[in-house]
Amino acid sequence: MICLLALIVFAVLGIFSSTHRLLAKEAFDCVFRRLTLRKCESGLDKRLKSNITGKLMRKSPRLAGLIYKNFEIISWAFTILLVVSLIYSAYSGYNYFKYGNCYGKPSEAFCIFDPAGNTKATVYDYGYSGPVTFPTIDDDPYLGSKNANVTVIEFGCFMCKYTKKAEATVKEIIKAYGDKILYVYRDFPLNERHLEADIHAEAADCASEQDKYWEYHDLLFEEQEMENHTMMLKGFAEKLGLNMSEFNECFDSRKYREEVLNDFEDGLKAGIVGTPTFFINNKTLVGPRSFNEFKKVIDKELQRK
């Protein structure tokens, strides 16, 4: 099968050289004859075999002898590699044409932050271009101990299905580590993808005034699909037995709009590309990862202290 390899090589070189065009023609004839179960009459395969092993003979007679003896097998091996390479190249080209990259369909393991989204909310400034700075816990809701050596900060969106998916693992982490860690939830509402995601975060902050943040937080994920957001958000407050006069005043006035905006801007400065994003003592994990992936990072951080 050396003629097939020679055909490709000489065909490329033939673009620039008439001598190689003749060799390519000879190689094509050889390949065609082999495909039709006939013997290559031009002797190209034998000439190539002699030339290659002859040059090797000067440097390593033993290697040259080995290649001469197994020339057909080696030719087949290179041919198979060539075919596989061509298939992968074609596959990569297809992916690039369809998805804009060589790897295939982009991962949807997290809600992508798309500042160029068509439904971009005007209240948010997407234009941050300063240095990346890891976030602080700010004054956001937390579980665990503030004296813990390991801090886990999650930036999530209540409307993101992947933030919801991560919830089970988050609860497992909190149960496993208790006061050994400090877990903080901060808001990164993806309004450009999920309309009114910001008011979900604001409603949760209103619930925190009545010490029901985590209960409200859980309800937002449990009942993530909704049509009339305002009605549903107020309904959650009523379901949890909150003082509705106080909740409505807080929610309707958008008392925590600036608080949520501050979280979002800190997320931008931290270089967030989607939700959920976790910062574990400034080690970053993106997406709803497994408990073992978190455990590996948390345990390592605990051992540092």
mmCIF file with all atom_site columns, C-alpha atoms in Angstrom, residues 93-276:
data_model
loop_
_atom_site.group_PDB
_atom_site.id
_atom_site.type_symbol
_atom_site.label_atom_id
_atom_site.label_alt_id
_atom_site.label_comp_id
_atom_site.label_asym_id
_atom_site.label_entity_id
_atom_site.label_seq_id
_atom_site.pdbx_PDB_ins_code
_atom_site.Cartn_x
_atom_site.Cartn_y
_atom_site.Cartn_z
_atom_site.occupancy
_atom_site.B_iso_or_equiv
_atom_site.pdbx_formal_charge
_atom_site.auth_seq_id
_atom_site.auth_comp_id
_atom_site.auth_asym_id
_atom_site.auth_atom_id
_atom_site.pdbx_PDB_model_num
ATOM 1   C CA . GLY A 1 93  ? -14.213 20.201 9.621  1.00 0.00 ? 93  GLY A CA 1
ATOM 2   C CA . TYR A 1 94  ? -17.878 19.261 9.934  1.00 0.00 ? 94  TYR A CA 1
ATOM 3   C CA . ASN A 1 95  ? -17.930 20.328 13.590 1.00 0.00 ? 95  ASN A CA 1
ATOM 4   C CA . TYR A 1 96  ? -16.250 23.612 12.774 1.00 0.00 ? 96  TYR A CA 1
ATOM 5   C CA . PHE A 1 97  ? -18.822 24.309 10.064 1.00 0.00 ? 97  PHE A CA 1
ATOM 6   C CA . LYS A 1 98  ? -21.787 23.380 12.271 1.00 0.00 ? 98  LYS A CA 1
ATOM 7   C CA . TYR A 1 99  ? -20.689 24.381 15.783 1.00 0.00 ? 99  TYR A CA 1
ATOM 8   C CA . GLY A 1 100 ? -17.779 26.767 15.226 1.00 0.00 ? 100 GLY A CA 1
ATOM 9   C CA . ASN A 1 101 ? -15.268 24.466 16.892 1.00 0.00 ? 101 ASN A CA 1
ATOM 10  C CA . CYS A 1 102 ? -13.491 21.187 16.094 1.00 0.00 ? 102 CYS A CA 1
ATOM 11  C CA . TYR A 1 103 ? -14.841 19.217 19.037 1.00 0.00 ? 103 TYR A CA 1
ATOM 12  C CA . GLY A 1 104 ? -18.559 18.983 18.364 1.00 0.00 ? 104 GLY A CA 1
ATOM 13  C CA . LYS A 1 105 ? -21.645 20.195 20.118 1.00 0.00 ? 105 LYS A CA 1
ATOM 14  C CA . PRO A 1 106 ? -20.689 22.538 22.963 1.00 0.00 ? 106 PRO A CA 1
ATOM 15  C CA . SER A 1 107 ? -21.191 21.273 26.462 1.00 0.00 ? 107 SER A CA 1
ATOM 16  C CA . GLU A 1 108 ? -24.452 22.387 28.060 1.00 0.00 ? 108 GLU A CA 1
ATOM 17  C CA . ALA A 1 109 ? -23.358 21.373 31.521 1.00 0.00 ? 109 ALA A CA 1
ATOM 18  C CA . PHE A 1 110 ? -23.913 24.896 32.771 1.00 0.00 ? 110 PHE A CA 1
ATOM 19  C CA . CYS A 1 111 ? -26.025 27.929 31.857 1.00 0.00 ? 111 CYS A CA 1
ATOM 20  C CA . ILE A 1 112 ? -23.771 29.996 29.647 1.00 0.00 ? 112 ILE A CA 1
ATOM 21  C CA . PHE A 1 113 ? -23.389 33.658 30.435 1.00 0.00 ? 113 PHE A CA 1
ATOM 22  C CA . ASP A 1 114 ? -24.076 35.369 27.129 1.00 0.00 ? 114 ASP A CA 1
ATOM 23  C CA . PRO A 1 115 ? -23.653 39.132 27.425 1.00 0.00 ? 115 PRO A CA 1
ATOM 24  C CA . ALA A 1 116 ? -24.564 39.474 23.744 1.00 0.00 ? 116 ALA A CA 1
ATOM 25  C CA . GLY A 1 117 ? -27.922 37.772 24.234 1.00 0.00 ? 117 GLY A CA 1
ATOM 26  C CA . ASN A 1 118 ? -30.872 39.305 22.419 1.00 0.00 ? 118 ASN A CA 1
ATOM 27  C CA . THR A 1 119 ? -32.825 39.741 25.630 1.00 0.00 ? 119 THR A CA 1
ATOM 28  C CA . LYS A 1 120 ? -30.037 41.500 27.468 1.00 0.00 ? 120 LYS A CA 1
ATOM 29  C CA . ALA A 1 121 ? -31.343 43.330 30.504 1.00 0.00 ? 121 ALA A CA 1
ATOM 30  C CA . THR A 1 122 ? -30.434 46.994 30.408 1.00 0.00 ? 122 THR A CA 1
ATOM 31  C CA . VAL A 1 123 ? -30.007 47.283 34.183 1.00 0.00 ? 123 VAL A CA 1
ATOM 32  C CA . TYR A 1 124 ? -26.810 45.257 34.082 1.00 0.00 ? 124 TYR A CA 1
ATOM 33  C CA . ASP A 1 125 ? -23.497 46.571 32.895 1.00 0.00 ? 125 ASP A CA 1
ATOM 34  C CA . TYR A 1 126 ? -21.773 43.807 30.929 1.00 0.00 ? 126 TYR A CA 1
ATOM 35  C CA . GLY A 1 127 ? -18.820 45.924 29.982 1.00 0.00 ? 127 GLY A CA 1
ATOM 36  C CA . TYR A 1 128 ? -16.363 45.016 32.774 1.00 0.00 ? 128 TYR A CA 1
ATOM 37  C CA . SER A 1 129 ? -12.857 44.682 31.354 1.00 0.00 ? 129 SER A CA 1
ATOM 38  C CA . GLY A 1 130 ? -10.678 44.971 34.466 1.00 0.00 ? 130 GLY A CA 1
ATOM 39  C CA . PRO A 1 131 ? -8.556  42.270 36.081 1.00 0.00 ? 131 PRO A CA 1
ATOM 40  C CA . VAL A 1 132 ? -10.091 39.059 37.402 1.00 0.00 ? 132 VAL A CA 1
ATOM 41  C CA . THR A 1 133 ? -10.556 39.211 41.163 1.00 0.00 ? 133 THR A CA 1
ATOM 42  C CA . PHE A 1 134 ? -11.791 36.349 43.287 1.00 0.00 ? 134 PHE A CA 1
ATOM 43  C CA . PRO A 1 135 ? -15.016 37.144 45.133 1.00 0.00 ? 135 PRO A CA 1
ATOM 44  C CA . THR A 1 136 ? -15.584 37.698 48.820 1.00 0.00 ? 136 THR A CA 1
ATOM 45  C CA . ILE A 1 137 ? -18.480 36.334 50.844 1.00 0.00 ? 137 ILE A CA 1
ATOM 46  C CA . ASP A 1 138 ? -19.886 39.870 51.046 1.00 0.00 ? 138 ASP A CA 1
ATOM 47  C CA . ASP A 1 139 ? -22.986 39.913 53.264 1.00 0.00 ? 139 ASP A CA 1
ATOM 48  C CA . ASP A 1 140 ? -24.752 37.086 51.496 1.00 0.00 ? 140 ASP A CA 1
ATOM 49  C CA . PRO A 1 141 ? -26.628 34.138 53.030 1.00 0.00 ? 141 PRO A CA 1
ATOM 50  C CA . TYR A 1 142 ? -24.411 31.368 54.336 1.00 0.00 ? 142 TYR A CA 1
ATOM 51  C CA . LEU A 1 143 ? -24.387 27.968 56.010 1.00 0.00 ? 143 LEU A CA 1
ATOM 52  C CA . GLY A 1 144 ? -21.620 26.452 58.113 1.00 0.00 ? 144 GLY A CA 1
ATOM 53  C CA . SER A 1 145 ? -19.108 28.376 60.173 1.00 0.00 ? 145 SER A CA 1
ATOM 54  C CA . LYS A 1 146 ? -17.540 31.749 59.475 1.00 0.00 ? 146 LYS A CA 1
ATOM 55  C CA . ASN A 1 147 ? -14.445 30.407 61.266 1.00 0.00 ? 147 ASN A CA 1
ATOM 56  C CA . ALA A 1 148 ? -14.059 27.563 58.788 1.00 0.00 ? 148 ALA A CA 1
ATOM 57  C CA . ASN A 1 149 ? -10.809 27.258 56.869 1.00 0.00 ? 149 ASN A CA 1
ATOM 58  C CA . VAL A 1 150 ? -12.541 26.437 53.623 1.00 0.00 ? 150 VAL A CA 1
ATOM 59  C CA . THR A 1 151 ? -15.017 28.774 51.975 1.00 0.00 ? 151 THR A CA 1
ATOM 60  C CA . VAL A 1 152 ? -17.299 27.615 49.192 1.00 0.00 ? 152 VAL A CA 1
ATOM 61  C CA . ILE A 1 153 ? -18.923 30.492 47.306 1.00 0.00 ? 153 ILE A CA 1
ATOM 62  C CA . GLU A 1 154 ? -21.542 29.592 44.742 1.00 0.00 ? 154 GLU A CA 1
ATOM 63  C CA . PHE A 1 155 ? -22.727 32.014 42.078 1.00 0.00 ? 155 PHE A CA 1
ATOM 64  C CA . GLY A 1 156 ? -26.066 30.731 40.874 1.00 0.00 ? 156 GLY A CA 1
ATOM 65  C CA . CYS A 1 157 ? -29.172 31.719 38.965 1.00 0.00 ? 157 CYS A CA 1
ATOM 66  C CA . PHE A 1 158 ? -32.517 30.596 40.344 1.00 0.00 ? 158 PHE A CA 1
ATOM 67  C CA . MET A 1 159 ? -33.815 30.142 36.782 1.00 0.00 ? 159 MET A CA 1
ATOM 68  C CA . CYS A 1 160 ? -30.883 28.041 35.595 1.00 0.00 ? 160 CYS A CA 1
ATOM 69  C CA . LYS A 1 161 ? -31.607 24.334 35.385 1.00 0.00 ? 161 LYS A CA 1
ATOM 70  C CA . TYR A 1 162 ? -27.935 23.517 35.979 1.00 0.00 ? 162 TYR A CA 1
ATOM 71  C CA . THR A 1 163 ? -27.857 25.564 39.179 1.00 0.00 ? 163 THR A CA 1
ATOM 72  C CA . LYS A 1 164 ? -30.888 23.546 40.214 1.00 0.00 ? 164 LYS A CA 1
ATOM 73  C CA . LYS A 1 165 ? -29.122 20.324 39.252 1.00 0.00 ? 165 LYS A CA 1
ATOM 74  C CA . ALA A 1 166 ? -26.167 21.249 41.490 1.00 0.00 ? 166 ALA A CA 1
ATOM 75  C CA . GLU A 1 167 ? -28.428 21.663 44.517 1.00 0.00 ? 167 GLU A CA 1
ATOM 76  C CA . ALA A 1 168 ? -28.404 17.977 45.465 1.00 0.00 ? 168 ALA A CA 1
ATOM 77  C CA . THR A 1 169 ? -24.594 17.945 45.555 1.00 0.00 ? 169 THR A CA 1
ATOM 78  C CA . VAL A 1 170 ? -24.480 21.223 47.492 1.00 0.00 ? 170 VAL A CA 1
ATOM 79  C CA . LYS A 1 171 ? -26.729 19.756 50.171 1.00 0.00 ? 171 LYS A CA 1
ATOM 80  C CA . GLU A 1 172 ? -24.553 16.635 50.277 1.00 0.00 ? 172 GLU A CA 1
ATOM 81  C CA . ILE A 1 173 ? -21.457 18.794 50.765 1.00 0.00 ? 173 ILE A CA 1
ATOM 82  C CA . ILE A 1 174 ? -23.042 20.819 53.565 1.00 0.00 ? 174 ILE A CA 1
ATOM 83  C CA . LYS A 1 175 ? -24.205 17.627 55.294 1.00 0.00 ? 175 LYS A CA 1
ATOM 84  C CA . ALA A 1 176 ? -20.790 15.967 54.961 1.00 0.00 ? 176 ALA A CA 1
ATOM 85  C CA . TYR A 1 177 ? -18.627 18.900 56.072 1.00 0.00 ? 177 TYR A CA 1
ATOM 86  C CA . GLY A 1 178 ? -20.907 20.890 58.406 1.00 0.00 ? 178 GLY A CA 1
ATOM 87  C CA . ASP A 1 179 ? -18.926 23.596 60.204 1.00 0.00 ? 179 ASP A CA 1
ATOM 88  C CA . LYS A 1 180 ? -15.674 22.578 58.546 1.00 0.00 ? 180 LYS A CA 1
ATOM 89  C CA . ILE A 1 181 ? -16.680 24.797 55.638 1.00 0.00 ? 181 ILE A CA 1
ATOM 90  C CA . LEU A 1 182 ? -18.463 28.065 55.057 1.00 0.00 ? 182 LEU A CA 1
ATOM 91  C CA . TYR A 1 183 ? -20.945 27.868 52.176 1.00 0.00 ? 183 TYR A CA 1
ATOM 92  C CA . VAL A 1 184 ? -22.205 31.136 50.669 1.00 0.00 ? 184 VAL A CA 1
ATOM 93  C CA . TYR A 1 185 ? -24.791 31.594 47.929 1.00 0.00 ? 185 TYR A CA 1
ATOM 94  C CA . ARG A 1 186 ? -24.451 34.669 45.736 1.00 0.00 ? 186 ARG A CA 1
ATOM 95  C CA . ASP A 1 187 ? -26.692 35.742 42.878 1.00 0.00 ? 187 ASP A CA 1
ATOM 96  C CA . PHE A 1 188 ? -25.743 35.769 39.227 1.00 0.00 ? 188 PHE A CA 1
ATOM 97  C CA . PRO A 1 189 ? -29.121 36.138 37.487 1.00 0.00 ? 189 PRO A CA 1
ATOM 98  C CA . LEU A 1 190 ? -28.815 35.363 33.781 1.00 0.00 ? 190 LEU A CA 1
ATOM 99  C CA . ASN A 1 191 ? -31.443 37.803 32.614 1.00 0.00 ? 191 ASN A CA 1
ATOM 100 C CA . GLU A 1 192 ? -30.240 37.645 29.047 1.00 0.00 ? 192 GLU A CA 1
ATOM 101 C CA . ARG A 1 193 ? -31.357 33.988 29.009 1.00 0.00 ? 193 ARG A CA 1
ATOM 102 C CA . HIS A 1 194 ? -33.989 33.838 31.740 1.00 0.00 ? 194 HIS A CA 1
ATOM 103 C CA . LEU A 1 195 ? -36.283 36.830 31.856 1.00 0.00 ? 195 LEU A CA 1
ATOM 104 C CA . GLU A 1 196 ? -36.952 38.127 35.362 1.00 0.00 ? 196 GLU A CA 1
ATOM 105 C CA . ALA A 1 197 ? -34.269 35.933 36.916 1.00 0.00 ? 197 ALA A CA 1
ATOM 106 C CA . ASP A 1 198 ? -33.227 38.986 38.897 1.00 0.00 ? 198 ASP A CA 1
ATOM 107 C CA . ILE A 1 199 ? -36.554 39.359 40.692 1.00 0.00 ? 199 ILE A CA 1
ATOM 108 C CA . HIS A 1 200 ? -36.305 35.741 41.875 1.00 0.00 ? 200 HIS A CA 1
ATOM 109 C CA . ALA A 1 201 ? -33.069 36.664 43.623 1.00 0.00 ? 201 ALA A CA 1
ATOM 110 C CA . GLU A 1 202 ? -34.626 39.822 45.032 1.00 0.00 ? 202 GLU A CA 1
ATOM 111 C CA . ALA A 1 203 ? -37.623 37.852 46.341 1.00 0.00 ? 203 ALA A CA 1
ATOM 112 C CA . ALA A 1 204 ? -35.290 35.428 48.144 1.00 0.00 ? 204 ALA A CA 1
ATOM 113 C CA . ASP A 1 205 ? -33.570 38.377 49.821 1.00 0.00 ? 205 ASP A CA 1
ATOM 114 C CA . CYS A 1 206 ? -36.966 39.686 50.927 1.00 0.00 ? 206 CYS A CA 1
ATOM 115 C CA . ALA A 1 207 ? -37.668 36.280 52.481 1.00 0.00 ? 207 ALA A CA 1
ATOM 116 C CA . SER A 1 208 ? -34.358 36.498 54.340 1.00 0.00 ? 208 SER A CA 1
ATOM 117 C CA . GLU A 1 209 ? -35.730 39.490 56.279 1.00 0.00 ? 209 GLU A CA 1
ATOM 118 C CA . GLN A 1 210 ? -38.095 37.034 57.911 1.00 0.00 ? 210 GLN A CA 1
ATOM 119 C CA . ASP A 1 211 ? -35.425 34.350 58.392 1.00 0.00 ? 211 ASP A CA 1
ATOM 120 C CA . LYS A 1 212 ? -36.777 32.180 55.580 1.00 0.00 ? 212 LYS A CA 1
ATOM 121 C CA . TYR A 1 213 ? -34.046 32.600 52.998 1.00 0.00 ? 213 TYR A CA 1
ATOM 122 C CA . TRP A 1 214 ? -33.055 28.945 52.634 1.00 0.00 ? 214 TRP A CA 1
ATOM 123 C CA . GLU A 1 215 ? -36.627 27.706 52.639 1.00 0.00 ? 215 GLU A CA 1
ATOM 124 C CA . TYR A 1 216 ? -37.487 30.222 49.919 1.00 0.00 ? 216 TYR A CA 1
ATOM 125 C CA . HIS A 1 217 ? -34.258 29.380 48.081 1.00 0.00 ? 217 HIS A CA 1
ATOM 126 C CA . ASP A 1 218 ? -35.266 25.703 47.984 1.00 0.00 ? 218 ASP A CA 1
ATOM 127 C CA . LEU A 1 219 ? -38.783 26.512 46.784 1.00 0.00 ? 219 LEU A CA 1
ATOM 128 C CA . LEU A 1 220 ? -37.407 28.582 43.911 1.00 0.00 ? 220 LEU A CA 1
ATOM 129 C CA . PHE A 1 221 ? -35.523 25.565 42.627 1.00 0.00 ? 221 PHE A CA 1
ATOM 130 C CA . GLU A 1 222 ? -38.291 23.068 43.343 1.00 0.00 ? 222 GLU A CA 1
ATOM 131 C CA . GLU A 1 223 ? -40.833 25.181 41.437 1.00 0.00 ? 223 GLU A CA 1
ATOM 132 C CA . GLN A 1 224 ? -38.483 26.554 38.822 1.00 0.00 ? 224 GLN A CA 1
ATOM 133 C CA . GLU A 1 225 ? -40.919 26.371 35.919 1.00 0.00 ? 225 GLU A CA 1
ATOM 134 C CA . MET A 1 226 ? -43.435 29.223 36.110 1.00 0.00 ? 226 MET A CA 1
ATOM 135 C CA . GLU A 1 227 ? -45.356 31.637 33.879 1.00 0.00 ? 227 GLU A CA 1
ATOM 136 C CA . ASN A 1 228 ? -46.599 34.453 36.073 1.00 0.00 ? 228 ASN A CA 1
ATOM 137 C CA . HIS A 1 229 ? -43.445 35.134 38.039 1.00 0.00 ? 229 HIS A CA 1
ATOM 138 C CA . THR A 1 230 ? -44.742 37.836 40.367 1.00 0.00 ? 230 THR A CA 1
ATOM 139 C CA . MET A 1 231 ? -47.802 35.828 41.348 1.00 0.00 ? 231 MET A CA 1
ATOM 140 C CA . MET A 1 232 ? -45.762 32.679 41.938 1.00 0.00 ? 232 MET A CA 1
ATOM 141 C CA . LEU A 1 233 ? -43.046 34.462 43.919 1.00 0.00 ? 233 LEU A CA 1
ATOM 142 C CA . LYS A 1 234 ? -45.611 36.013 46.214 1.00 0.00 ? 234 LYS A CA 1
ATOM 143 C CA . GLY A 1 235 ? -47.347 32.661 46.437 1.00 0.00 ? 235 GLY A CA 1
ATOM 144 C CA . PHE A 1 236 ? -44.126 31.068 47.726 1.00 0.00 ? 236 PHE A CA 1
ATOM 145 C CA . ALA A 1 237 ? -43.928 33.689 50.475 1.00 0.00 ? 237 ALA A CA 1
ATOM 146 C CA . GLU A 1 238 ? -47.492 32.959 51.466 1.00 0.00 ? 238 GLU A CA 1
ATOM 147 C CA . LYS A 1 239 ? -46.814 29.226 51.401 1.00 0.00 ? 239 LYS A CA 1
ATOM 148 C CA . LEU A 1 240 ? -43.938 29.697 53.868 1.00 0.00 ? 240 LEU A CA 1
ATOM 149 C CA . GLY A 1 241 ? -46.163 31.712 56.186 1.00 0.00 ? 241 GLY A CA 1
ATOM 150 C CA . LEU A 1 242 ? -44.332 35.028 55.753 1.00 0.00 ? 242 LEU A CA 1
ATOM 151 C CA . ASN A 1 243 ? -45.862 38.324 56.755 1.00 0.00 ? 243 ASN A CA 1
ATOM 152 C CA . MET A 1 244 ? -47.238 39.239 53.347 1.00 0.00 ? 244 MET A CA 1
ATOM 153 C CA . SER A 1 245 ? -47.501 42.971 53.990 1.00 0.00 ? 245 SER A CA 1
ATOM 154 C CA . GLU A 1 246 ? -43.797 43.144 54.750 1.00 0.00 ? 246 GLU A CA 1
ATOM 155 C CA . PHE A 1 247 ? -42.843 40.799 51.926 1.00 0.00 ? 247 PHE A CA 1
ATOM 156 C CA . ASN A 1 248 ? -44.944 42.628 49.345 1.00 0.00 ? 248 ASN A CA 1
ATOM 157 C CA . GLU A 1 249 ? -43.549 45.997 50.364 1.00 0.00 ? 249 GLU A CA 1
ATOM 158 C CA . CYS A 1 250 ? -40.006 44.660 50.053 1.00 0.00 ? 250 CYS A CA 1
ATOM 159 C CA . PHE A 1 251 ? -40.650 42.840 46.784 1.00 0.00 ? 251 PHE A CA 1
ATOM 160 C CA . ASP A 1 252 ? -42.715 45.542 45.038 1.00 0.00 ? 252 ASP A CA 1
ATOM 161 C CA . SER A 1 253 ? -40.230 48.295 45.930 1.00 0.00 ? 253 SER A CA 1
ATOM 162 C CA . ARG A 1 254 ? -37.357 46.108 44.663 1.00 0.00 ? 254 ARG A CA 1
ATOM 163 C CA . LYS A 1 255 ? -35.542 46.798 47.889 1.00 0.00 ? 255 LYS A CA 1
ATOM 164 C CA . TYR A 1 256 ? -32.727 44.357 47.088 1.00 0.00 ? 256 TYR A CA 1
ATOM 165 C CA . ARG A 1 257 ? -32.167 45.317 43.482 1.00 0.00 ? 257 ARG A CA 1
ATOM 166 C CA . GLU A 1 258 ? -28.809 46.906 44.293 1.00 0.00 ? 258 GLU A CA 1
ATOM 167 C CA . GLU A 1 259 ? -27.799 43.937 46.424 1.00 0.00 ? 259 GLU A CA 1
ATOM 168 C CA . VAL A 1 260 ? -28.422 41.508 43.566 1.00 0.00 ? 260 VAL A CA 1
ATOM 169 C CA . LEU A 1 261 ? -26.699 43.855 41.140 1.00 0.00 ? 261 LEU A CA 1
ATOM 170 C CA . ASN A 1 262 ? -23.674 43.975 43.431 1.00 0.00 ? 262 ASN A CA 1
ATOM 171 C CA . ASP A 1 263 ? -23.476 40.164 43.428 1.00 0.00 ? 263 ASP A CA 1
ATOM 172 C CA . PHE A 1 264 ? -23.718 40.120 39.668 1.00 0.00 ? 264 PHE A CA 1
ATOM 173 C CA . GLU A 1 265 ? -20.941 42.672 39.265 1.00 0.00 ? 265 GLU A CA 1
ATOM 174 C CA . ASP A 1 266 ? -18.690 40.713 41.640 1.00 0.00 ? 266 ASP A CA 1
ATOM 175 C CA . GLY A 1 267 ? -19.373 37.659 39.489 1.00 0.00 ? 267 GLY A CA 1
ATOM 176 C CA . LEU A 1 268 ? -18.318 39.578 36.398 1.00 0.00 ? 268 LEU A CA 1
ATOM 177 C CA . LYS A 1 269 ? -15.102 40.640 38.096 1.00 0.00 ? 269 LYS A CA 1
ATOM 178 C CA . ALA A 1 270 ? -14.460 37.006 39.033 1.00 0.00 ? 270 ALA A CA 1
ATOM 179 C CA . GLY A 1 271 ? -14.632 36.033 35.354 1.00 0.00 ? 271 GLY A CA 1
ATOM 180 C CA . ILE A 1 272 ? -17.770 33.913 35.541 1.00 0.00 ? 272 ILE A CA 1
ATOM 181 C CA . VAL A 1 273 ? -18.757 32.298 32.245 1.00 0.00 ? 273 VAL A CA 1
ATOM 182 C CA . GLY A 1 274 ? -21.902 30.535 33.426 1.00 0.00 ? 274 GLY A CA 1
ATOM 183 C CA . THR A 1 275 ? -23.885 29.192 36.348 1.00 0.00 ? 275 THR A CA 1
ATOM 184 C CA . PRO A 1 276 ? -23.392 27.537 38.648 1.00 0.00 ? 276 PRO A CA 1
#
